[in-house]
Amino acid sequence: AIRAFGTSLHHGRTAAATSGRARALRLAGSFDEALNLYDQVLAEFPANTTALCGKSDVYRNLGRHDDAITVSRSAIELAPFSVYPRASLIIALMESGKYLEALQAAIDTAEEFPNDERTAVYVVRALMRLGRHKDALVEADQRLSKLAYAVNLQTIRCTVLHRLGNHHAALAACDALLEEFPGHNRVLLTKAGILVSLGRSSAARPLLPAGTPKSQSDWRRFVLQAFVLSDEGRKSAAIDHLTWGLQKCSFFVERKALRNALVYLEIARKRWDRARRAVEQAAGETSAVVAFHAYAGSNRPARASEFYDRILLDSGSPEIVHLAEEIAKRVHFSAGRPSRSPAWIERAQRDHIISQVI
């Protein structure tokens, strides 16, 4: 019995070590190698939830969200009382645009793990993606009454205030957090994102020091820096900056944000053919509303229709549907007189991209 226990312990340590190497490979962008290692673990230990969640993360990083969701659900069945597989599922649902499902999964998880800050953030973020900003603020305040020092939850509350139009309160809340947590990267990026969204790029620039992406937050910095460069009139430099960022970032959600910003900058310059080509080169790494805007503006009705139908059928966000409808009217893609100006459409598209960052 002792020998059997020792063998089991050894195998468990080997599986943990292999999963650790797989995670390191995933973070380095070596997805195929990471998948192979996770599969090695699962071939011997099919119920290893760490390997299952890791495999789900690889699929998600590759943009294979349906596979990621399936694997996460399998992990939850094996470990129903663990928060890790549930978090893996919520992220996969969010990144695939299934916001209603993500919200329900996050609420269910928060009920079972009321002290888990990460889950509370997911609930608020899902509500925001659904355009339910007032509900998101109420939820954030309720959660903060129990998680008073949850800096990430306080930070996303700043974003909610901004989305509700309480810009001064949002910036004041960011400043209060920076007094308590000086130099906190996510708070700095959130404040910078709010300032960029408000057209105050000169105030945002000091919050966005130059550098290469070494952490998962740096892709956000790349997007915001590009908008600052564009606002300064350095349009070509902004596009070059995003192109360089694409060479450095490997996760699907990172590349999607960079691609969206890249296409938007071409749209803002009315360079429709360049915007369309940027969408085609992205090979699925753009938001549907950004791709629709590019195809509609470059007079490609067949391709534009595909994305327009997808938005109307699948988007869980009323804001995105409204934006798409206004774009369709403005570029004469659909009948009806636009109720919004071109400047509103451009600002709404820009805010959509920034909202994915902060």
Short mmCIF file of C-alpha atoms in Angstrom, two decimals:
data_model
loop_
_atom_site.label_atom_id
_atom_site.label_comp_id
_atom_site.label_asym_id
_atom_site.label_seq_id
_atom_site.Cartn_x
_atom_site.Cartn_y
_atom_site.Cartn_z
CA ALA A 1 0.00 0.00 0.00
CA ILE A 2 2.86 2.35 0.88
CA ARG A 3 4.59 1.54 -2.42
CA ALA A 4 1.34 2.18 -4.33
CA PHE A 5 0.92 5.50 -2.55
CA GLY A 6 4.48 6.48 -3.39
CA THR A 7 3.96 5.60 -7.04
CA SER A 8 0.73 7.60 -7.16
CA LEU A 9 2.43 10.58 -5.54
CA HIS A 10 5.27 10.39 -8.06
CA HIS A 11 2.84 10.25 -10.98
CA GLY A 12 0.92 13.18 -9.54
CA ARG A 13 4.08 15.26 -9.27
CA THR A 14 5.05 14.30 -12.82
CA ALA A 15 1.62 15.37 -14.10
CA ALA A 16 1.88 18.67 -12.23
CA ALA A 17 5.36 19.30 -13.63
CA THR A 18 4.23 18.49 -17.16
CA SER A 19 1.21 20.78 -16.82
CA GLY A 20 3.53 23.49 -15.54
CA ARG A 21 5.74 23.17 -18.62
CA ALA A 22 2.65 23.21 -20.82
CA ARG A 23 1.46 26.43 -19.19
CA ALA A 24 4.83 28.06 -19.76
CA LEU A 25 4.70 27.05 -23.41
CA ARG A 26 1.17 28.44 -23.73
CA LEU A 27 2.19 31.79 -22.27
CA ALA A 28 5.09 31.85 -24.73
CA GLY A 29 2.71 31.27 -27.64
CA SER A 30 3.86 27.70 -28.38
CA PHE A 31 0.31 26.40 -28.50
CA ASP A 32 0.83 23.11 -30.37
CA GLU A 33 3.58 22.03 -27.98
CA ALA A 34 1.43 23.00 -25.00
CA LEU A 35 -1.50 20.97 -26.32
CA ASN A 36 0.74 17.95 -26.80
CA LEU A 37 1.91 18.10 -23.19
CA TYR A 38 -1.61 18.52 -21.82
CA ASP A 39 -2.73 15.55 -23.93
CA GLN A 40 0.13 13.49 -22.50
CA VAL A 41 -1.12 14.20 -18.99
CA LEU A 42 -4.74 13.49 -19.90
CA ALA A 43 -3.84 10.22 -21.62
CA GLU A 44 -2.63 8.93 -18.26
CA PHE A 45 -4.90 10.98 -15.98
CA PRO A 46 -8.18 11.70 -17.84
CA ALA A 47 -9.68 13.34 -14.76
CA ASN A 48 -6.83 15.82 -14.24
CA THR A 49 -8.73 19.10 -14.10
CA THR A 50 -5.56 21.21 -14.14
CA ALA A 51 -4.64 19.76 -17.53
CA LEU A 52 -8.22 20.08 -18.78
CA CYS A 53 -8.40 23.75 -17.80
CA GLY A 54 -4.97 24.34 -19.31
CA LYS A 55 -6.10 22.71 -22.54
CA SER A 56 -9.21 24.89 -22.53
CA ASP A 57 -7.00 27.97 -22.11
CA VAL A 58 -4.90 26.94 -25.12
CA TYR A 59 -8.02 26.51 -27.25
CA ARG A 60 -9.23 29.92 -26.10
CA ASN A 61 -5.90 31.54 -26.91
CA LEU A 62 -6.16 30.04 -30.39
CA GLY A 63 -9.67 31.41 -30.85
CA ARG A 64 -11.19 27.90 -30.77
CA HIS A 65 -13.84 28.96 -28.28
CA ASP A 66 -16.31 26.12 -28.84
CA ASP A 67 -13.57 23.61 -28.05
CA ALA A 68 -12.54 25.65 -25.01
CA ILE A 69 -16.12 25.70 -23.72
CA THR A 70 -16.53 21.94 -24.19
CA VAL A 71 -13.32 21.13 -22.33
CA SER A 72 -14.15 23.55 -19.50
CA ARG A 73 -17.55 21.96 -19.03
CA SER A 74 -15.86 18.56 -18.78
CA ALA A 75 -13.54 19.93 -16.10
CA ILE A 76 -16.51 21.31 -14.14
CA GLU A 77 -18.22 17.91 -14.18
CA LEU A 78 -15.08 16.38 -12.68
CA ALA A 79 -14.51 19.15 -10.13
CA PRO A 80 -17.87 20.84 -9.45
CA PHE A 81 -16.64 22.48 -6.27
CA SER A 82 -13.55 24.11 -7.77
CA VAL A 83 -13.59 27.72 -8.97
CA TYR A 84 -10.80 27.28 -11.53
CA PRO A 85 -12.75 25.29 -14.18
CA ARG A 86 -15.71 27.61 -13.75
CA ALA A 87 -13.51 30.65 -14.33
CA SER A 88 -12.07 28.97 -17.42
CA LEU A 89 -15.60 28.47 -18.78
CA ILE A 90 -16.70 32.04 -18.06
CA ILE A 91 -13.69 33.52 -19.86
CA ALA A 92 -14.26 31.28 -22.89
CA LEU A 93 -17.93 32.28 -23.03
CA MET A 94 -17.04 35.96 -22.74
CA GLU A 95 -14.40 35.85 -25.44
CA SER A 96 -16.78 33.99 -27.78
CA GLY A 97 -19.41 36.72 -27.35
CA LYS A 98 -21.86 34.51 -25.46
CA TYR A 99 -22.47 37.16 -22.85
CA LEU A 100 -25.80 35.90 -21.50
CA GLU A 101 -24.36 32.46 -20.87
CA ALA A 102 -21.25 34.01 -19.37
CA LEU A 103 -23.37 36.15 -17.06
CA GLN A 104 -25.37 33.19 -15.81
CA ALA A 105 -22.24 31.11 -15.30
CA ALA A 106 -20.61 33.98 -13.42
CA ILE A 107 -23.67 34.54 -11.20
CA ASP A 108 -23.88 30.83 -10.37
CA THR A 109 -20.18 30.77 -9.54
CA ALA A 110 -20.37 33.94 -7.43
CA GLU A 111 -23.16 32.40 -5.36
CA GLU A 112 -20.99 29.40 -4.54
CA PHE A 113 -17.76 31.40 -4.13
CA PRO A 114 -18.90 34.76 -2.70
CA ASN A 115 -15.38 35.78 -1.67
CA ASP A 116 -13.80 35.21 -5.07
CA GLU A 117 -12.97 38.63 -6.54
CA ARG A 118 -12.30 37.29 -10.02
CA THR A 119 -15.83 35.91 -10.30
CA ALA A 120 -17.34 39.19 -9.11
CA VAL A 121 -15.41 41.00 -11.84
CA TYR A 122 -16.78 38.56 -14.43
CA VAL A 123 -20.36 39.29 -13.35
CA VAL A 124 -19.82 43.04 -13.73
CA ARG A 125 -18.00 42.69 -17.03
CA ALA A 126 -20.70 40.45 -18.51
CA LEU A 127 -23.37 42.98 -17.54
CA MET A 128 -21.35 45.69 -19.23
CA ARG A 129 -20.99 43.65 -22.43
CA LEU A 130 -24.78 43.32 -22.45
CA GLY A 131 -25.14 47.08 -22.17
CA ARG A 132 -26.60 46.83 -18.65
CA HIS A 133 -24.33 49.44 -17.11
CA LYS A 134 -26.67 50.51 -14.31
CA ASP A 135 -27.04 46.89 -13.23
CA ALA A 136 -23.26 46.54 -13.46
CA LEU A 137 -22.76 49.47 -11.07
CA VAL A 138 -25.26 48.07 -8.59
CA GLU A 139 -23.58 44.68 -8.77
CA ALA A 140 -20.11 46.18 -8.29
CA ASP A 141 -21.23 48.16 -5.24
CA GLN A 142 -22.93 45.14 -3.69
CA ARG A 143 -19.87 42.96 -4.21
CA LEU A 144 -17.55 45.67 -2.87
CA SER A 145 -19.56 45.79 0.36
CA LYS A 146 -18.15 42.29 1.00
CA LEU A 147 -14.83 42.63 -0.86
CA ALA A 148 -13.81 46.13 0.18
CA TYR A 149 -10.15 45.84 -0.82
CA ALA A 150 -10.69 44.12 -4.18
CA VAL A 151 -8.67 46.44 -6.39
CA ASN A 152 -9.64 44.78 -9.68
CA LEU A 153 -13.32 45.05 -8.81
CA GLN A 154 -12.85 48.69 -7.82
CA THR A 155 -11.04 49.28 -11.11
CA ILE A 156 -13.81 47.87 -13.27
CA ARG A 157 -16.24 50.00 -11.28
CA CYS A 158 -14.34 53.01 -12.65
CA THR A 159 -15.02 51.73 -16.16
CA VAL A 160 -18.71 51.29 -15.37
CA LEU A 161 -18.95 54.88 -14.14
CA HIS A 162 -17.31 56.03 -17.37
CA ARG A 163 -19.73 54.01 -19.52
CA LEU A 164 -22.62 55.60 -17.61
CA GLY A 165 -21.29 59.05 -18.50
CA ASN A 166 -20.00 59.85 -15.01
CA HIS A 167 -16.55 60.64 -16.36
CA HIS A 168 -15.45 62.92 -13.55
CA ALA A 169 -16.44 60.33 -10.93
CA ALA A 170 -14.67 57.59 -12.91
CA LEU A 171 -11.41 59.55 -13.07
CA ALA A 172 -11.68 60.57 -9.41
CA ALA A 173 -12.16 56.92 -8.46
CA CYS A 174 -9.07 55.98 -10.47
CA ASP A 175 -7.05 58.67 -8.71
CA ALA A 176 -8.24 57.43 -5.32
CA LEU A 177 -7.13 53.91 -6.22
CA LEU A 178 -3.74 55.14 -7.38
CA GLU A 179 -3.24 56.89 -4.06
CA GLU A 180 -3.92 53.61 -2.29
CA PHE A 181 -2.15 51.40 -4.85
CA PRO A 182 0.55 53.58 -6.45
CA GLY A 183 1.62 52.48 -9.91
CA HIS A 184 -1.01 49.73 -10.15
CA ASN A 185 -0.81 48.73 -13.82
CA ARG A 186 -4.48 47.94 -14.43
CA VAL A 187 -5.66 51.14 -12.73
CA LEU A 188 -3.21 53.20 -14.80
CA LEU A 189 -4.42 51.57 -18.01
CA THR A 190 -8.05 52.09 -17.05
CA LYS A 191 -7.51 55.77 -16.35
CA ALA A 192 -5.59 56.11 -19.60
CA GLY A 193 -8.37 54.36 -21.50
CA ILE A 194 -11.00 56.68 -20.06
CA LEU A 195 -8.92 59.72 -20.99
CA VAL A 196 -8.34 58.45 -24.53
CA SER A 197 -12.05 57.71 -24.90
CA LEU A 198 -12.77 61.31 -23.88
CA GLY A 199 -10.30 62.63 -26.46
CA ARG A 200 -7.80 63.69 -23.79
CA SER A 201 -4.88 61.78 -25.21
CA SER A 202 -2.28 64.30 -24.09
CA ALA A 203 -3.29 63.59 -20.48
CA ALA A 204 -3.23 59.85 -21.13
CA ARG A 205 0.26 59.74 -22.65
CA PRO A 206 2.21 59.96 -19.34
CA LEU A 207 0.26 56.93 -18.10
CA LEU A 208 1.39 54.83 -21.06
CA PRO A 209 5.19 54.52 -20.98
CA ALA A 210 6.76 52.91 -24.03
CA GLY A 211 7.80 49.29 -23.85
CA THR A 212 7.41 45.83 -25.27
CA PRO A 213 4.61 43.48 -24.19
CA LYS A 214 5.96 41.36 -21.37
CA SER A 215 2.72 40.78 -19.53
CA GLN A 216 -0.87 40.18 -20.49
CA SER A 217 -1.74 43.81 -19.82
CA ASP A 218 0.71 45.23 -22.33
CA TRP A 219 -1.43 44.48 -25.36
CA ARG A 220 -3.88 46.93 -23.84
CA ARG A 221 -1.12 49.50 -23.67
CA PHE A 222 -0.36 48.95 -27.36
CA VAL A 223 -3.95 49.74 -28.37
CA LEU A 224 -4.16 52.86 -26.23
CA GLN A 225 -0.74 54.11 -27.37
CA ALA A 226 -1.89 53.75 -30.98
CA PHE A 227 -4.93 55.93 -30.31
CA VAL A 228 -2.72 58.53 -28.65
CA LEU A 229 -0.43 58.58 -31.69
CA SER A 230 -3.43 58.90 -33.99
CA ASP A 231 -4.88 61.77 -31.95
CA GLU A 232 -1.53 63.53 -32.21
CA GLY A 233 -1.82 63.36 -35.99
CA ARG A 234 0.73 60.57 -36.31
CA LYS A 235 -1.61 58.20 -38.14
CA SER A 236 1.04 56.17 -39.93
CA ALA A 237 3.04 55.79 -36.72
CA ALA A 238 -0.09 54.51 -34.97
CA ILE A 239 -0.64 51.85 -37.64
CA ASP A 240 3.03 50.86 -37.53
CA HIS A 241 2.78 50.60 -33.74
CA LEU A 242 -0.15 48.19 -33.96
CA THR A 243 1.55 46.17 -36.69
CA TRP A 244 4.60 45.80 -34.47
CA GLY A 245 2.35 44.78 -31.58
CA LEU A 246 0.85 41.99 -33.70
CA GLN A 247 4.35 40.56 -34.11
CA LYS A 248 4.72 40.43 -30.33
CA CYS A 249 1.28 39.18 -29.21
CA SER A 250 0.02 35.65 -29.74
CA PHE A 251 -3.20 35.27 -27.73
CA PHE A 252 -6.41 35.53 -29.78
CA VAL A 253 -8.02 38.16 -27.55
CA GLU A 254 -4.86 40.30 -27.73
CA ARG A 255 -4.56 40.04 -31.49
CA LYS A 256 -8.26 40.74 -31.93
CA ALA A 257 -7.99 44.01 -30.00
CA LEU A 258 -4.94 45.06 -32.02
CA ARG A 259 -6.62 44.10 -35.32
CA ASN A 260 -9.78 46.01 -34.40
CA ALA A 261 -7.78 49.14 -33.67
CA LEU A 262 -5.81 48.73 -36.89
CA VAL A 263 -8.95 48.44 -39.03
CA TYR A 264 -10.58 51.33 -37.18
CA LEU A 265 -7.66 53.65 -37.90
CA GLU A 266 -7.99 52.89 -41.61
CA ILE A 267 -11.76 53.47 -41.44
CA ALA A 268 -11.23 56.78 -39.65
CA ARG A 269 -8.99 57.88 -42.53
CA LYS A 270 -11.67 56.76 -45.03
CA ARG A 271 -9.18 54.33 -46.52
CA TRP A 272 -11.84 51.72 -47.10
CA ASP A 273 -9.89 49.32 -49.29
CA ARG A 274 -7.06 49.26 -46.78
CA ALA A 275 -9.58 48.64 -43.99
CA ARG A 276 -11.12 45.77 -45.96
CA ARG A 277 -7.73 44.23 -46.68
CA ALA A 278 -6.82 44.53 -43.00
CA VAL A 279 -9.97 42.55 -42.13
CA GLU A 280 -9.12 39.90 -44.73
CA GLN A 281 -5.56 39.62 -43.44
CA ALA A 282 -6.91 39.25 -39.90
CA ALA A 283 -8.55 35.93 -40.87
CA GLY A 284 -11.26 36.11 -38.22
CA GLU A 285 -9.34 38.15 -35.65
CA THR A 286 -11.71 41.15 -35.74
CA SER A 287 -15.05 41.98 -34.16
CA ALA A 288 -18.07 41.48 -36.41
CA VAL A 289 -19.07 45.16 -36.20
CA VAL A 290 -15.58 46.31 -37.22
CA ALA A 291 -15.49 43.88 -40.15
CA PHE A 292 -19.00 44.92 -41.22
CA HIS A 293 -18.00 48.60 -41.18
CA ALA A 294 -14.97 47.90 -43.37
CA TYR A 295 -16.84 45.76 -45.92
CA ALA A 296 -19.87 48.07 -46.07
CA GLY A 297 -17.70 51.15 -46.50
CA SER A 298 -15.63 49.52 -49.27
CA ASN A 299 -18.82 48.54 -51.14
CA ARG A 300 -18.61 44.79 -50.63
CA PRO A 301 -22.31 44.08 -49.95
CA ALA A 302 -22.12 40.28 -49.97
CA ARG A 303 -19.41 40.08 -47.31
CA ALA A 304 -20.94 42.98 -45.38
CA SER A 305 -24.27 41.12 -45.27
CA GLU A 306 -22.63 38.10 -43.66
CA PHE A 307 -21.32 40.16 -40.77
CA TYR A 308 -24.47 42.29 -40.48
CA ASP A 309 -26.66 39.20 -40.16
CA ARG A 310 -24.26 37.75 -37.61
CA ILE A 311 -24.49 40.91 -35.50
CA LEU A 312 -28.29 41.01 -35.59
CA LEU A 313 -28.62 37.31 -34.79
CA ASP A 314 -25.79 36.63 -32.37
CA SER A 315 -24.75 39.88 -30.69
CA GLY A 316 -25.85 40.05 -27.08
CA SER A 317 -25.10 43.77 -26.93
CA PRO A 318 -27.84 46.29 -27.85
CA GLU A 319 -25.11 48.92 -28.24
CA ILE A 320 -23.35 46.91 -30.95
CA VAL A 321 -26.63 46.22 -32.78
CA HIS A 322 -27.47 49.94 -32.72
CA LEU A 323 -24.00 50.86 -33.97
CA ALA A 324 -24.27 48.36 -36.83
CA GLU A 325 -27.71 49.67 -37.80
CA GLU A 326 -26.43 53.25 -37.91
CA ILE A 327 -23.41 52.23 -39.98
CA ALA A 328 -25.72 50.40 -42.39
CA LYS A 329 -27.86 53.48 -42.91
CA ARG A 330 -24.93 55.87 -43.16
CA VAL A 331 -23.15 53.93 -45.92
CA HIS A 332 -26.47 53.22 -47.69
CA PHE A 333 -26.17 49.52 -46.94
CA SER A 334 -29.75 49.44 -45.68
CA ALA A 335 -32.81 51.63 -46.14
CA GLY A 336 -33.66 54.32 -43.66
CA ARG A 337 -32.35 57.67 -42.65
CA PRO A 338 -29.48 57.60 -40.14
CA SER A 339 -30.28 59.22 -36.81
CA ARG A 340 -26.61 59.54 -35.88
CA SER A 341 -23.86 61.62 -37.44
CA PRO A 342 -20.67 60.19 -38.97
CA ALA A 343 -18.79 61.63 -35.99
CA TRP A 344 -21.06 59.68 -33.60
CA ILE A 345 -20.48 56.46 -35.53
CA GLU A 346 -16.71 56.95 -35.51
CA ARG A 347 -16.71 57.74 -31.79
CA ALA A 348 -18.98 54.76 -31.00
CA GLN A 349 -16.72 52.41 -32.97
CA ARG A 350 -13.69 53.81 -31.16
CA ASP A 351 -15.42 53.43 -27.78
CA HIS A 352 -16.34 49.84 -28.66
CA ILE A 353 -12.67 49.02 -29.25
CA ILE A 354 -11.49 50.83 -26.12
CA SER A 355 -14.17 49.06 -24.06
CA GLN A 356 -12.54 45.75 -24.97
CA VAL A 357 -9.31 47.08 -23.46
CA ILE A 358 -10.51 48.57 -20.16
#
